[in-house]
Coordinates of C-alpha atoms in Angstrom, one line a residue:
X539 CA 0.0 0.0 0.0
X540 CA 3.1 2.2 0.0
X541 CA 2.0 6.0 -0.2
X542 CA 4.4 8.3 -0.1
X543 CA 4.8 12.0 1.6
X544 CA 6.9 15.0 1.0
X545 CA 7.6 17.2 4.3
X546 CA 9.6 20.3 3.5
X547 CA 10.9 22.4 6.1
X548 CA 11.8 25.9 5.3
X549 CA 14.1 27.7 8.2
X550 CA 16.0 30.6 8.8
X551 CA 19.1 28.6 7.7
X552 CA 18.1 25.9 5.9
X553 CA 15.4 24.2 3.9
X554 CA 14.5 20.2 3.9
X555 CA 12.6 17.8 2.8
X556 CA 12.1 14.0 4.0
X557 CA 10.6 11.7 1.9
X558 CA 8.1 8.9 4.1
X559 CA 6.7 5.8 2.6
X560 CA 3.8 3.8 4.3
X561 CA 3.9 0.1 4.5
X562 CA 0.9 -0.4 6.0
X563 CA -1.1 1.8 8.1
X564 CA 0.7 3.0 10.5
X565 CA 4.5 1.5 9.7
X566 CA 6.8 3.7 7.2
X567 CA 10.0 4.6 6.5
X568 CA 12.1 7.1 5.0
X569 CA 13.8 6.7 2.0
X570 CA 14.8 10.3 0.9
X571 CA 16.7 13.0 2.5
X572 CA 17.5 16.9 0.8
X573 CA 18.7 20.0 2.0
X574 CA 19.8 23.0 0.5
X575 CA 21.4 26.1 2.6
X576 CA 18.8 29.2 1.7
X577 CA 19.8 31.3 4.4
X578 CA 16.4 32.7 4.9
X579 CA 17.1 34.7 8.3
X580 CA 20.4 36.0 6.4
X581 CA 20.9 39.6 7.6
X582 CA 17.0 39.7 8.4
X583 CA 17.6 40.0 12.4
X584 CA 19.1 43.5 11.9
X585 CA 16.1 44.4 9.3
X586 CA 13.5 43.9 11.0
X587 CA 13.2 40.3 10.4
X588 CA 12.7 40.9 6.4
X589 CA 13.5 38.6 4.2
X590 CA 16.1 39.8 1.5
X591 CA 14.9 39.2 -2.0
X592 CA 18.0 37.4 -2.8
X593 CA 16.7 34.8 0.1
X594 CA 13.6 35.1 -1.3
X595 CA 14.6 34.2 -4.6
X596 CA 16.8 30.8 -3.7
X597 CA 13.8 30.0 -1.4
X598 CA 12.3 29.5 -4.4
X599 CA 14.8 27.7 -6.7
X600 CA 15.2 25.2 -3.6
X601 CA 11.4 25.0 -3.5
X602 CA 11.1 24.4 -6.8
X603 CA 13.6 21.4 -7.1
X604 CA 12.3 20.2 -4.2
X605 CA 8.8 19.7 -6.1
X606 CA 10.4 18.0 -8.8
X607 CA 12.0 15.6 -6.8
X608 CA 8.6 15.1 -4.8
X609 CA 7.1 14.7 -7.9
X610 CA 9.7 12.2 -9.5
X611 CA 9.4 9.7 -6.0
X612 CA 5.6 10.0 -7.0
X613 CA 4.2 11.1 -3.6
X614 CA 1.1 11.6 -2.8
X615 CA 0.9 14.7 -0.5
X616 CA 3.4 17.6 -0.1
X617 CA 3.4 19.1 3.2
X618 CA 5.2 22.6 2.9
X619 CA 6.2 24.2 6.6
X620 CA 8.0 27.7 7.2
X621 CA 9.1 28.4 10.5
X622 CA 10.9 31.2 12.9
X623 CA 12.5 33.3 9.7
X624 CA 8.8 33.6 7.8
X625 CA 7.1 34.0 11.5
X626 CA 9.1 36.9 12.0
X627 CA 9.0 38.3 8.1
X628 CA 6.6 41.2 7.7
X629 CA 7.1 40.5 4.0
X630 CA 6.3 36.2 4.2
X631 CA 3.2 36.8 2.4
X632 CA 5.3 37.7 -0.5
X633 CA 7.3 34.4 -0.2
X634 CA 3.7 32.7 0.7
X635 CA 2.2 34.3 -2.7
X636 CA 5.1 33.3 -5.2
X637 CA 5.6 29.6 -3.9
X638 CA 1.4 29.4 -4.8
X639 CA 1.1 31.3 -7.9
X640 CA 4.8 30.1 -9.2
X641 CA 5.2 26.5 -8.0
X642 CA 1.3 25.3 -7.0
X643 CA 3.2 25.0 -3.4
X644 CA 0.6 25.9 -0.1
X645 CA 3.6 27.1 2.1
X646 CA 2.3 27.2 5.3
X647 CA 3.7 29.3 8.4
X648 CA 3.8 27.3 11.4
X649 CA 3.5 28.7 14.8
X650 CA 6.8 28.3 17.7
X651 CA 4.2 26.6 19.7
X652 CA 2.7 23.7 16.6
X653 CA 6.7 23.8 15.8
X654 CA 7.5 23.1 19.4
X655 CA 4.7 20.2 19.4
X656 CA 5.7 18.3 16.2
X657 CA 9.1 18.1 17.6
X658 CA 7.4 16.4 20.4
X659 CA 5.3 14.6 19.2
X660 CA 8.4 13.0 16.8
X661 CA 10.6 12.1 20.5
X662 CA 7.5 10.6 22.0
X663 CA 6.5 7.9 19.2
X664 CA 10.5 7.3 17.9
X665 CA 12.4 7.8 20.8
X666 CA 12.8 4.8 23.2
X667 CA 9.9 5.1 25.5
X668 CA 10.4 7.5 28.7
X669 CA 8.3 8.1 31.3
X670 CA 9.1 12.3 30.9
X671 CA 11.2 14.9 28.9
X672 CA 11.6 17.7 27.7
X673 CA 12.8 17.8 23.8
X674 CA 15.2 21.5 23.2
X675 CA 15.1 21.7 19.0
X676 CA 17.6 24.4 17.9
X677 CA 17.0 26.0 14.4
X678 CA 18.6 29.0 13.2
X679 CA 16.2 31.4 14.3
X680 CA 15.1 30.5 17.3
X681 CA 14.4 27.4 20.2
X682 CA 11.8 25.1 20.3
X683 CA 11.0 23.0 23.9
X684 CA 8.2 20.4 24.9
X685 CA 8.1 19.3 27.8
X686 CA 6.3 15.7 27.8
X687 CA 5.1 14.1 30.8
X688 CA 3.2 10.7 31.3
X689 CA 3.4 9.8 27.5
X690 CA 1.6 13.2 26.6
X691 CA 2.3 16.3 25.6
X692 CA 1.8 18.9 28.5
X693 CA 3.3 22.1 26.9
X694 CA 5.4 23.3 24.4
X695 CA 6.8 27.0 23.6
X696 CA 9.5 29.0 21.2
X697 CA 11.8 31.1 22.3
X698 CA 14.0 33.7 20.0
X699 CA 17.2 31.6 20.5
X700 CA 18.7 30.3 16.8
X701 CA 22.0 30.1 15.9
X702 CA 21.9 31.8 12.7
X703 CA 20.0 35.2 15.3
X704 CA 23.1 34.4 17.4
X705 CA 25.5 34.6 15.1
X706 CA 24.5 38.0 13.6
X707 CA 24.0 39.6 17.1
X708 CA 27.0 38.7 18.7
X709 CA 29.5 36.3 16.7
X710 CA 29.5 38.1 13.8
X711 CA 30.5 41.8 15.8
X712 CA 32.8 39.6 17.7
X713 CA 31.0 40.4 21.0
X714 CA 31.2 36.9 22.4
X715 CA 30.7 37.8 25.9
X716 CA 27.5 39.2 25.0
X717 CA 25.9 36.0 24.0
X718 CA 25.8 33.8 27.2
X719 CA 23.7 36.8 29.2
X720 CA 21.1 37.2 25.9
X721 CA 20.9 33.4 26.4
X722 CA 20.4 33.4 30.1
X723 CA 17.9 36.4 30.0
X724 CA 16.0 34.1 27.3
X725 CA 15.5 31.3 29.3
X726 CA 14.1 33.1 32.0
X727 CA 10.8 33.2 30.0
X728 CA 10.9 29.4 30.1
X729 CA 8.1 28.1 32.8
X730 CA 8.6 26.6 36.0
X731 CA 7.1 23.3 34.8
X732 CA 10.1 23.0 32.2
X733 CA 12.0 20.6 34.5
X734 CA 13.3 17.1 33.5
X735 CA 16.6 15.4 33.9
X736 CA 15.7 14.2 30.7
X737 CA 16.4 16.2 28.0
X738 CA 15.7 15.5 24.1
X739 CA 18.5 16.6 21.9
X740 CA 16.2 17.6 18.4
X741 CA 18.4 19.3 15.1
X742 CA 21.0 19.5 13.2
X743 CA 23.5 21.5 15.5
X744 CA 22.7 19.2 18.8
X745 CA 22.9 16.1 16.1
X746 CA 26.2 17.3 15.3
X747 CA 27.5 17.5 19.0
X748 CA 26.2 14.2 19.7
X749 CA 27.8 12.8 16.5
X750 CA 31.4 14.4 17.4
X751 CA 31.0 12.8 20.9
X752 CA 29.9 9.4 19.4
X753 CA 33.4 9.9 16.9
X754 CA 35.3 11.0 20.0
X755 CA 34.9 7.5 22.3
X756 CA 34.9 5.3 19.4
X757 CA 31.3 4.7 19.7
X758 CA 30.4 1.3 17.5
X759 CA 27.7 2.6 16.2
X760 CA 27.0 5.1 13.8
X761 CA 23.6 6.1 14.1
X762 CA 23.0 9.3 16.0
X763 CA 19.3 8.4 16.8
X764 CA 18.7 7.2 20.4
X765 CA 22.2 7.9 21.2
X766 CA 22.4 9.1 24.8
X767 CA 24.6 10.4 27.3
X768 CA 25.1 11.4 30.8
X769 CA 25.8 15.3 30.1
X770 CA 28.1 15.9 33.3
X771 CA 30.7 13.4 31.5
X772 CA 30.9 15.9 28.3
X773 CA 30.2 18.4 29.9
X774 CA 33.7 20.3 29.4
X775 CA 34.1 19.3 25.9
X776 CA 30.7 20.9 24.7
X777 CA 32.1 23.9 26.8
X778 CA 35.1 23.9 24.9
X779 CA 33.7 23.8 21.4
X780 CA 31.3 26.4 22.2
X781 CA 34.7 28.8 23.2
X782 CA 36.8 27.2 20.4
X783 CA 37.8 29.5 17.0
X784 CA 36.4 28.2 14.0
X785 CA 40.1 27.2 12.8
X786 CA 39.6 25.1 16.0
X787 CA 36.2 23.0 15.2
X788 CA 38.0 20.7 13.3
X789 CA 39.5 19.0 15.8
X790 CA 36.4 18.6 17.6
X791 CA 35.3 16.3 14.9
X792 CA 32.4 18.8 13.7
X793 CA 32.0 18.9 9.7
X794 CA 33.1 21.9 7.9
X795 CA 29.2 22.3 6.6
X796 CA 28.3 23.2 10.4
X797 CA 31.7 25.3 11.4
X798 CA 29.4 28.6 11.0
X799 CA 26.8 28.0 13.7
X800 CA 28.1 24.9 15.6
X801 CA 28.9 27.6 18.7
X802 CA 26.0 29.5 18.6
X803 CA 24.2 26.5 19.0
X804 CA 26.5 24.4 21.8
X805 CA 26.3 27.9 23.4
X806 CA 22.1 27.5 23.6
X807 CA 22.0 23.8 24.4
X808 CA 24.1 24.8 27.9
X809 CA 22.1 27.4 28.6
X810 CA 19.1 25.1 27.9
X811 CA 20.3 21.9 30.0
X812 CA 21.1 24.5 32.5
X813 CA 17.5 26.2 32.8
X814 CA 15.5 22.5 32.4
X815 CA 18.4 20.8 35.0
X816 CA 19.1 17.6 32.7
X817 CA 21.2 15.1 33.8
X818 CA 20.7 12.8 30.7
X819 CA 20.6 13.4 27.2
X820 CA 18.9 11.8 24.2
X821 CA 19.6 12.2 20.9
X822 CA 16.8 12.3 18.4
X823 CA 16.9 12.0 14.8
X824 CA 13.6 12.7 14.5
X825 CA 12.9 16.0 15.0
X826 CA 9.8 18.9 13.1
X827 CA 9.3 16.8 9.7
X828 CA 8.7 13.7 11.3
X829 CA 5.9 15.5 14.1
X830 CA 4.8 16.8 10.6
X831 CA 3.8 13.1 8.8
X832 CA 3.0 11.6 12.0
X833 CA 0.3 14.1 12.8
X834 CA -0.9 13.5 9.6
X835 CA -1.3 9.5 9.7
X836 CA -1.9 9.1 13.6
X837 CA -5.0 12.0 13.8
X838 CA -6.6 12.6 15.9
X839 CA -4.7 10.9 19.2
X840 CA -1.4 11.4 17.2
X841 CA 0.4 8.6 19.1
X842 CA 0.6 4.8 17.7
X843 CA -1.3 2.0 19.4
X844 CA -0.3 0.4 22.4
X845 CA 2.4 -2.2 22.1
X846 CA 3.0 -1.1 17.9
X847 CA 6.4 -0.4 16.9
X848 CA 6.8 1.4 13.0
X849 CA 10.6 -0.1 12.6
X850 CA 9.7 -3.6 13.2
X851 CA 6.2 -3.6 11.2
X852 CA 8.1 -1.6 8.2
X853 CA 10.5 -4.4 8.2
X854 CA 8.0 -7.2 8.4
X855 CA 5.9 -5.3 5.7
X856 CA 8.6 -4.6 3.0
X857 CA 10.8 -7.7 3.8
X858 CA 9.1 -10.6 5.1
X859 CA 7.5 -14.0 3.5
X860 CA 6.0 -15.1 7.0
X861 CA 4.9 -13.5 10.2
X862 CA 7.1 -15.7 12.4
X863 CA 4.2 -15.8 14.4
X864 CA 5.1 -19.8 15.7
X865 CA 8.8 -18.6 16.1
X866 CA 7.9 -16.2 18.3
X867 CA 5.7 -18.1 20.3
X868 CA 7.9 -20.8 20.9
X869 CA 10.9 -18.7 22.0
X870 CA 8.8 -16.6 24.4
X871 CA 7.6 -20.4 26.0
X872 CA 10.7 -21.7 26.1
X873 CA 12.4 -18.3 27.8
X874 CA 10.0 -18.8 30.5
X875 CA 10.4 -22.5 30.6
X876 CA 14.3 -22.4 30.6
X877 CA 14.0 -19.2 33.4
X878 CA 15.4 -21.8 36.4
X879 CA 18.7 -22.2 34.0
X880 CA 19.2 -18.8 32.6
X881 CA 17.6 -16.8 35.6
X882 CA 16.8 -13.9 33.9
X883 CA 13.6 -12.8 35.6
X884 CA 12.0 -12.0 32.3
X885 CA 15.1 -9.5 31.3
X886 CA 15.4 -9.4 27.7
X887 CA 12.4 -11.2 26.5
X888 CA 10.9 -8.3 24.5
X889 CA 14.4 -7.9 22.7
X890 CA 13.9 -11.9 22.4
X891 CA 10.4 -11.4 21.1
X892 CA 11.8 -8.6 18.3
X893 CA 15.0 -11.2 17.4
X894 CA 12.7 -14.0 16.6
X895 CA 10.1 -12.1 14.8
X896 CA 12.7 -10.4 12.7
X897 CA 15.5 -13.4 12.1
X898 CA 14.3 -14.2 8.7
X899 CA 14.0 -10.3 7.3
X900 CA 17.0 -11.0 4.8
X901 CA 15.6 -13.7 3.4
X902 CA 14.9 -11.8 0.7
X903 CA 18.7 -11.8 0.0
X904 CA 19.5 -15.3 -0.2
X905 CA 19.5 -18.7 2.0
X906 CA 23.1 -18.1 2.4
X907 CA 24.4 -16.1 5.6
X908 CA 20.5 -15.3 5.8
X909 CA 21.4 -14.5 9.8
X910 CA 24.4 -12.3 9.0
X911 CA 22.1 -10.4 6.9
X912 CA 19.3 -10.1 9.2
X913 CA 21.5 -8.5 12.4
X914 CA 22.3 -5.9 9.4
X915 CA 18.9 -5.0 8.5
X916 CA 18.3 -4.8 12.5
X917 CA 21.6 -2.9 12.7
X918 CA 20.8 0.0 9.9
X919 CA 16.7 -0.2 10.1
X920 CA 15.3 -0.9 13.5
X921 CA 15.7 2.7 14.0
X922 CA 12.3 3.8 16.5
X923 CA 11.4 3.1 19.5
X924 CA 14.5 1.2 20.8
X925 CA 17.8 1.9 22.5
X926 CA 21.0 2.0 20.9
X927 CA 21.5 -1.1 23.4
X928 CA 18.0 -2.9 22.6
X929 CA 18.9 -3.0 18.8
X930 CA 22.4 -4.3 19.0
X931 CA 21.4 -7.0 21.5
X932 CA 18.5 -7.8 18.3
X933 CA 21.0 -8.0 15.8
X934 CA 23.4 -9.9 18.2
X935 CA 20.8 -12.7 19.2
X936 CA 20.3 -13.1 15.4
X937 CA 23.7 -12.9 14.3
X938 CA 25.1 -15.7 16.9
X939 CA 22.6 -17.7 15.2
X940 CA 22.3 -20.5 18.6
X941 CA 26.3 -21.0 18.4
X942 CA 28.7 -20.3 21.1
X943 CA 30.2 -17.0 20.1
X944 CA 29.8 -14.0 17.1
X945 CA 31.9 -10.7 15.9
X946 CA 28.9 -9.0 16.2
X947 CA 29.0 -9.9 20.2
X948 CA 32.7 -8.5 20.4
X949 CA 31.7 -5.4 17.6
X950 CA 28.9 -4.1 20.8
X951 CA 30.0 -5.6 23.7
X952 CA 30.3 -2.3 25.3
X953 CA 26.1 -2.1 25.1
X954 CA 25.5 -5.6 25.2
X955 CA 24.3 -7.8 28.5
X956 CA 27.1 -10.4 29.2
X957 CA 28.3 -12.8 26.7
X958 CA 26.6 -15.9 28.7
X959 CA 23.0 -13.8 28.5
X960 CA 23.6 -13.0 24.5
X961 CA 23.9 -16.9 24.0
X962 CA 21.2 -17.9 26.0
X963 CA 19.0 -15.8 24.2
X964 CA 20.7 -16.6 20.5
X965 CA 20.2 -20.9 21.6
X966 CA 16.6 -20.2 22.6
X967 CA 15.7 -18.4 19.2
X968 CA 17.3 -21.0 17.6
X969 CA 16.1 -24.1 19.2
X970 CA 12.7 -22.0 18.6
X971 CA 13.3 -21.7 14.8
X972 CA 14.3 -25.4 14.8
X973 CA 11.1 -26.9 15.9
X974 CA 9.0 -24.7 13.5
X975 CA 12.1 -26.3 10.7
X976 CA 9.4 -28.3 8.4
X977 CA 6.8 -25.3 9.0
X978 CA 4.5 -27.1 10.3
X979 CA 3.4 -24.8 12.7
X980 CA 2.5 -26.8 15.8
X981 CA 1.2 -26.5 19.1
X982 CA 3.7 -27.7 21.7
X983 CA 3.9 -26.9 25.0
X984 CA 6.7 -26.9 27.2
X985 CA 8.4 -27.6 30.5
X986 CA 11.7 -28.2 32.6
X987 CA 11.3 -30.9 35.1
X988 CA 14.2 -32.7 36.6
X989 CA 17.1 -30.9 34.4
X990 CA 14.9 -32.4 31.5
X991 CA 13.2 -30.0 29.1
X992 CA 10.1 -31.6 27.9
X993 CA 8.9 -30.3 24.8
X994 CA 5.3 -31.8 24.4
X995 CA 3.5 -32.3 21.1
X996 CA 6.7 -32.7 19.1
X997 CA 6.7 -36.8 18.1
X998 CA 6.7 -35.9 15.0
X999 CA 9.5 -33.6 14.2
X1000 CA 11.6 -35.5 12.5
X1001 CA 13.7 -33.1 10.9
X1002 CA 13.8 -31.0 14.6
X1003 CA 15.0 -33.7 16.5
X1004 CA 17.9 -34.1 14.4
X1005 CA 19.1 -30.2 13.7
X1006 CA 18.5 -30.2 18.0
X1007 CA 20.9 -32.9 18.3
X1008 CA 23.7 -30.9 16.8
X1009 CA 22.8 -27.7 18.4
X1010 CA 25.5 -26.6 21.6
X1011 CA 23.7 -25.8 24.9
X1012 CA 24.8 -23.0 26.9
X1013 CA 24.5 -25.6 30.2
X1014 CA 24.1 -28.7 30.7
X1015 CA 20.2 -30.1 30.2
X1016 CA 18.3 -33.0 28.4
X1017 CA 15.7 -32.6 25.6
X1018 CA 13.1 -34.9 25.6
X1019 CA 10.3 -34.8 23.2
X1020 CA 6.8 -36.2 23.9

């Protein structure tokens, strides 16, 4: 059923555009990314706020490409969104009038508060699940926050704080000292209810941060979203890159594209974690275009059902020949069966749960090193709702494939559980996948009695009984089938 929408985001600095495609109702994806520098608040926050007609004009050039390749990915609805630079234009509704009449585009100016509440409304259905946060989203002209309590949204406000505003005002006139105060005095205006030692780092400048950090302990992943922190450990080094020269940035790992307003914005997210007193930090990926497309197909509640994850239906829909439904049956049965060997207390047996319905989702690919190829897809594709340290134990139960050891185990053993609970968790999903071998689909029931596991219903299995044979226990146990 894949249908396929355009969000474009037009800011002060930059404008956008993420490409989503629906799998089934509520699963999707994205499969295109675009930006293009337009420098909208350029030289505007000495004017007035108006926007040049050079800005005006590459607006529209961006605009326009950005139809065509909306157009040429064939999707179905183009959501156009301007934000702080064309709140603060007196002349947006010349901008407004030329994307219509030139393009056929209904640009649309979104207020700080909606802007503040998509960003939201992105962290609480994509980030891994937390009880409450508040989510700081720095453009170049100003500050969005949410604060999110109880898995709703309980306010959300924009403040005058981008880093593009900044960087005219004060790092431009070289009146650094300046800056810090303006921020402070800012944040004042913040409510007392904005308090969370959680805080949700949402845009390209925090992304960037995060992404140096991630580069600067080796981190062995490479996906920003969901990456998280305690801030009090980099603390000093976020200080330091917001005092550093721009000949310095480089050694911070920050790419050249983000050396003109990485400081204007590492200056705002201290002043930020300061006013909200976080303690922990979350990176989101998902940030304004994602709130965007999910208020669109979640209306009206705009949150997904209970117990429904995007990332692993989108990978089921797109990918998968079978549900897995037995699989994941019998590994759930036999993790509580097995509990008096493995004693975990029913740790891990959601990430069990994922690993078993998603072993098979390179099948697609080949017979061949099917497992290898599945912990991949889990690697670079379960991307919402999970932990950095929930996916790589996925792919990791997948990729051990029931034997003793795996690279993939020594790639993330820094976020995995220990190598004796990886394998426990890899032999169960694979003594699961072995008695579902001739797809039969049977009901069997199971139970540990005497250092005997008794799987009953199973006579038959033929071809299980022999692949179980061969399989290496993680401790020492009979099988017995009845």
């Amino acid at each position: 059923m894949a249908k396929r929408t355009a969000v474009i985001d037009l800011g002060s600095n930059s404008m956008r555009m993420a490409i989503f495609e629906k799998t089934s109702r509520y699963a999707f994806h994205i499969i295109g990314e675009f930006k293009m520098k337009v420098r909208l608040g350029e030289g505007a926050y000495e004017h007035g706020g108006e926007i040049s007609e050079k800005s005006m004009q590459k607006a529209c050039e961006a605009l326009s490409e950005f139809k065509n390749i909306a157009q040429n990915y064939k999707c179905s609805k183009i959501f156009a969104m301007g934000t702080s630079a064309l709140r603060d234009a007196p002349n947006a509704g010349e901008l407004i009038s030329m994307a219509r009449k030139e393009l056929g585009i209904n640009l649309k100016v979104v207020s700080g508060k909606d802007e503040a509440t998509f960003g939201g409304v992105a962290a609480l259905n994509l980030l891994e699940p937390l009880e409450e946060f508040v989510t700081l989203d720095i453009g170049g002209g100003s500050a969005e926050l949410a604060l999110v309590s109880g898995g709703k949204i309980v306010d959300a406000m924009s403040l005058n704080l981008g880093t593009v505003r900044l960087k005219e005002l004060f790092f431009d006139k070289k009146n650094l000292n300046a800056a810090a105060p303006f921020i402070k005095e800012a944040f004042k205006s913040l409510p007392k209810n904005f308090k969370s030692k959680n805080l949700v780092a949402i845009g390209g400048s925090l992304r960037a941060i995060s992404s140096a950090i991630m580069s600067a302990q080796d981190y062995p992943l490479k996906t920003v979203h969901n990456f998280a922190y305690k801030f009090q450990s980099h603390k000093n080094f976020i200080e330091n890159l917001a005092r550093a020269s721009v000949l310095e940035l480089g050694k911070f790992g920050i790419k050249k594209d983000r050396f003109d307003t990485i400081r204007e914005g590492a200056l705002i997210f201290l002043g930020a974690v300061d006013a909200v007193g976080a303690q922990n930090i979350y990176t989101s990926g998902a940030g304004f275009r994602e709130g965007v497309f999910l208020s669109d197909i979640l209306r009206p509640t705009r949150k997904f059902p209970p117990n429904f994850n995007p990332s692993v239906r989108s990978l089921q829909d797109r990918f998968l020949l079978d549900d897995n439904k037995t699989i994941v049956k019998y590994a759930k049965d036999l993790f509580a069966a097995l509990e008096p060997l493995h004693g975990l207390d029913g740790r891990y047996e959601s990430e069990l749960a994922v690993a078993a319905r998603l072993h098979s989702v390179a099948q697609c690919l080949g017979f061949y090193g099917e497992h290898a190829s599945s912990a991949f897809f889990v690697l670079n594709a379960l991307n919402y709702g999970f932990s950095h340290a929930q996916k790589c134990l996925v792919a990791a139960i997948i990729a051990q494939n029931g034997k003793k050891s795996s690279s993939e185990f020594e790639r993330f053993k820094n976020l995995l559980p220990s190598e004796e609970v990886v394998r426990w968790l890899s032999f169960i999903l694979a003594l699961a996948k072995n008695l579902d071998a001739n797809c039969a689909h049977k009901k069997l029931e199971f139970e540990f009695i005497n250092h005997t596991l008794q799987i009953y219903g199973a006579k038959e299995l033929f071809m299980a009984k022999e692949n179980i044979k061969k399989m290496t226990k993680p401790d020492t146990f009979a099988i017995c089938f009845a």
